[in-house]
Amino acid sequence: MRQLPFLLLVALLAAALTACASSPSRPARPSFAIAIHGGAGVIDKATTTPEERDAYLASLRSALAAGRDELARGGTAMDACEKVVRILEDDPSFNAGKGAVFTEAGTHELDASIMDGATLKAGAVAGVRTVRNPISLARLVMERTRHILLIADGAEQFATEMAVERVGNSWFDTPKRREALEKELEQRRRGVTGDDIARHQDYRGTVGAVALDTHGNLAAATSTGGMTAKKWGRVGDSPIIGAGTYANNKTCAVSGTGTGEQFIRHTIAKSIAAAIEYRGMTAHQAAHHAVHGLLDPDDGGVIVVSHTGEIAMIFNTIGMYRGAADSSGRFEVGIWEEVTK
Ligand code: ASP
């Protein structure tokens, strides 16, 4: 009986410790998380009308909601990423699929890649001209071949064998992108070169998604029309694993957007994963280091989700179309520095 006060004290202490452990000040690790982007660049606030801004935000919200819902019902990160990227490819506002930029020759050549963080399997296509959703063809390369990257005619032949949906090359045309091509060609005729070339809104862009699913698996997917007036079969970083796309369950999933040559040079996506793995950085620190320490100003941005569900969206351009959601109820989209619910 004399032990009663002591036992009471122990019980009280145990209760206090349990309360601390589940305290709301220590946010629980999300069971799923997703981030998406629709390209980074000179997205001029002054010349973007409120209607244009709202239309972009609405597109981002609906793509993000589709990805979030897929993950919330226990779907895989691969399915969520493919689904989001297909939606953004079909949306003419973004430079991927319908609405892709024009090559110098007035055509469209599309690049895409996808990577499964659980197996390190990946698939990619470059320079495809008639595939409505290049991201799905990239996934088929991963799932149905022994290869990772198929290009141009070979990729088209594979698309025929896989019976994926095809469209004529001009199906990807949009007036906005044609105007951007004409502007670019005019600048070239006037002898404007190098970094001064068409630093305008429609010069580039890309779409991408990264996700952590409730099974603990990561995936990343990226799709693009590349850069306005690109020449000679130019391919950027988007279909290059380790440059524009990377996923590894040990660390993170990354999708990039910006000057492809710079992303390839600095193997941006893999560098972020390496900084997490070897230097113990958080996703935010690693992405910040890559974008502000490796890339040049105005080169672009990245979205990252780590194996713990941490999301980072970092860019060194004026804006980046982007969105993030997770199992805690977070749901936000943004273009410039602000984020709206
Ligand atoms: N990274 C893409 C490319 O270089 C373009 C972009 O994201 O803006 O093809």
Short mmCIF file of C-alpha atoms and ligand atoms in Angstrom, two decimals, residues 39-40 95 111 204-206 224-227 234-238 256-261 263, ligand 1:
data_model
loop_
_atom_site.label_atom_id
_atom_site.label_comp_id
_atom_site.label_asym_id
_atom_site.label_seq_id
_atom_site.Cartn_x
_atom_site.Cartn_y
_atom_site.Cartn_z
CA GLY A 39 7.92 24.49 -66.20
CA ALA A 40 10.13 27.29 -64.92
CA ASN A 95 5.19 22.72 -73.12
CA ASP A 111 11.05 13.87 -74.94
CA ARG A 204 10.77 26.68 -72.90
CA GLY A 205 8.88 24.72 -70.25
CA THR A 206 8.35 21.12 -69.22
CA THR A 224 8.72 18.17 -72.60
CA GLY A 225 8.66 19.68 -76.06
CA GLY A 226 12.18 21.00 -75.34
CA MET A 227 13.22 24.50 -76.33
CA ARG A 234 18.57 18.48 -80.03
CA VAL A 235 17.65 16.55 -76.88
CA GLY A 236 17.63 18.16 -73.44
CA ASP A 237 17.71 16.75 -69.92
CA SER A 238 14.11 15.60 -69.61
CA GLY A 256 13.67 19.23 -63.31
CA THR A 257 12.80 22.02 -65.69
CA GLY A 258 15.04 24.58 -67.32
CA THR A 259 18.07 24.83 -69.57
CA GLY A 260 18.53 21.16 -70.38
CA GLU A 261 22.21 21.45 -71.24
CA PHE A 263 20.93 20.01 -66.08
N1 ASP B 1 14.47 21.06 -69.69
C1 ASP B 1 13.78 21.22 -70.96
C2 ASP B 1 14.76 20.97 -72.06
O1 ASP B 1 15.87 21.46 -71.97
C3 ASP B 1 13.16 22.54 -71.14
C4 ASP B 1 12.53 23.15 -69.92
O2 ASP B 1 12.30 22.49 -68.93
O3 ASP B 1 12.22 24.35 -69.92
O4 ASP B 1 14.42 20.35 -73.03
#
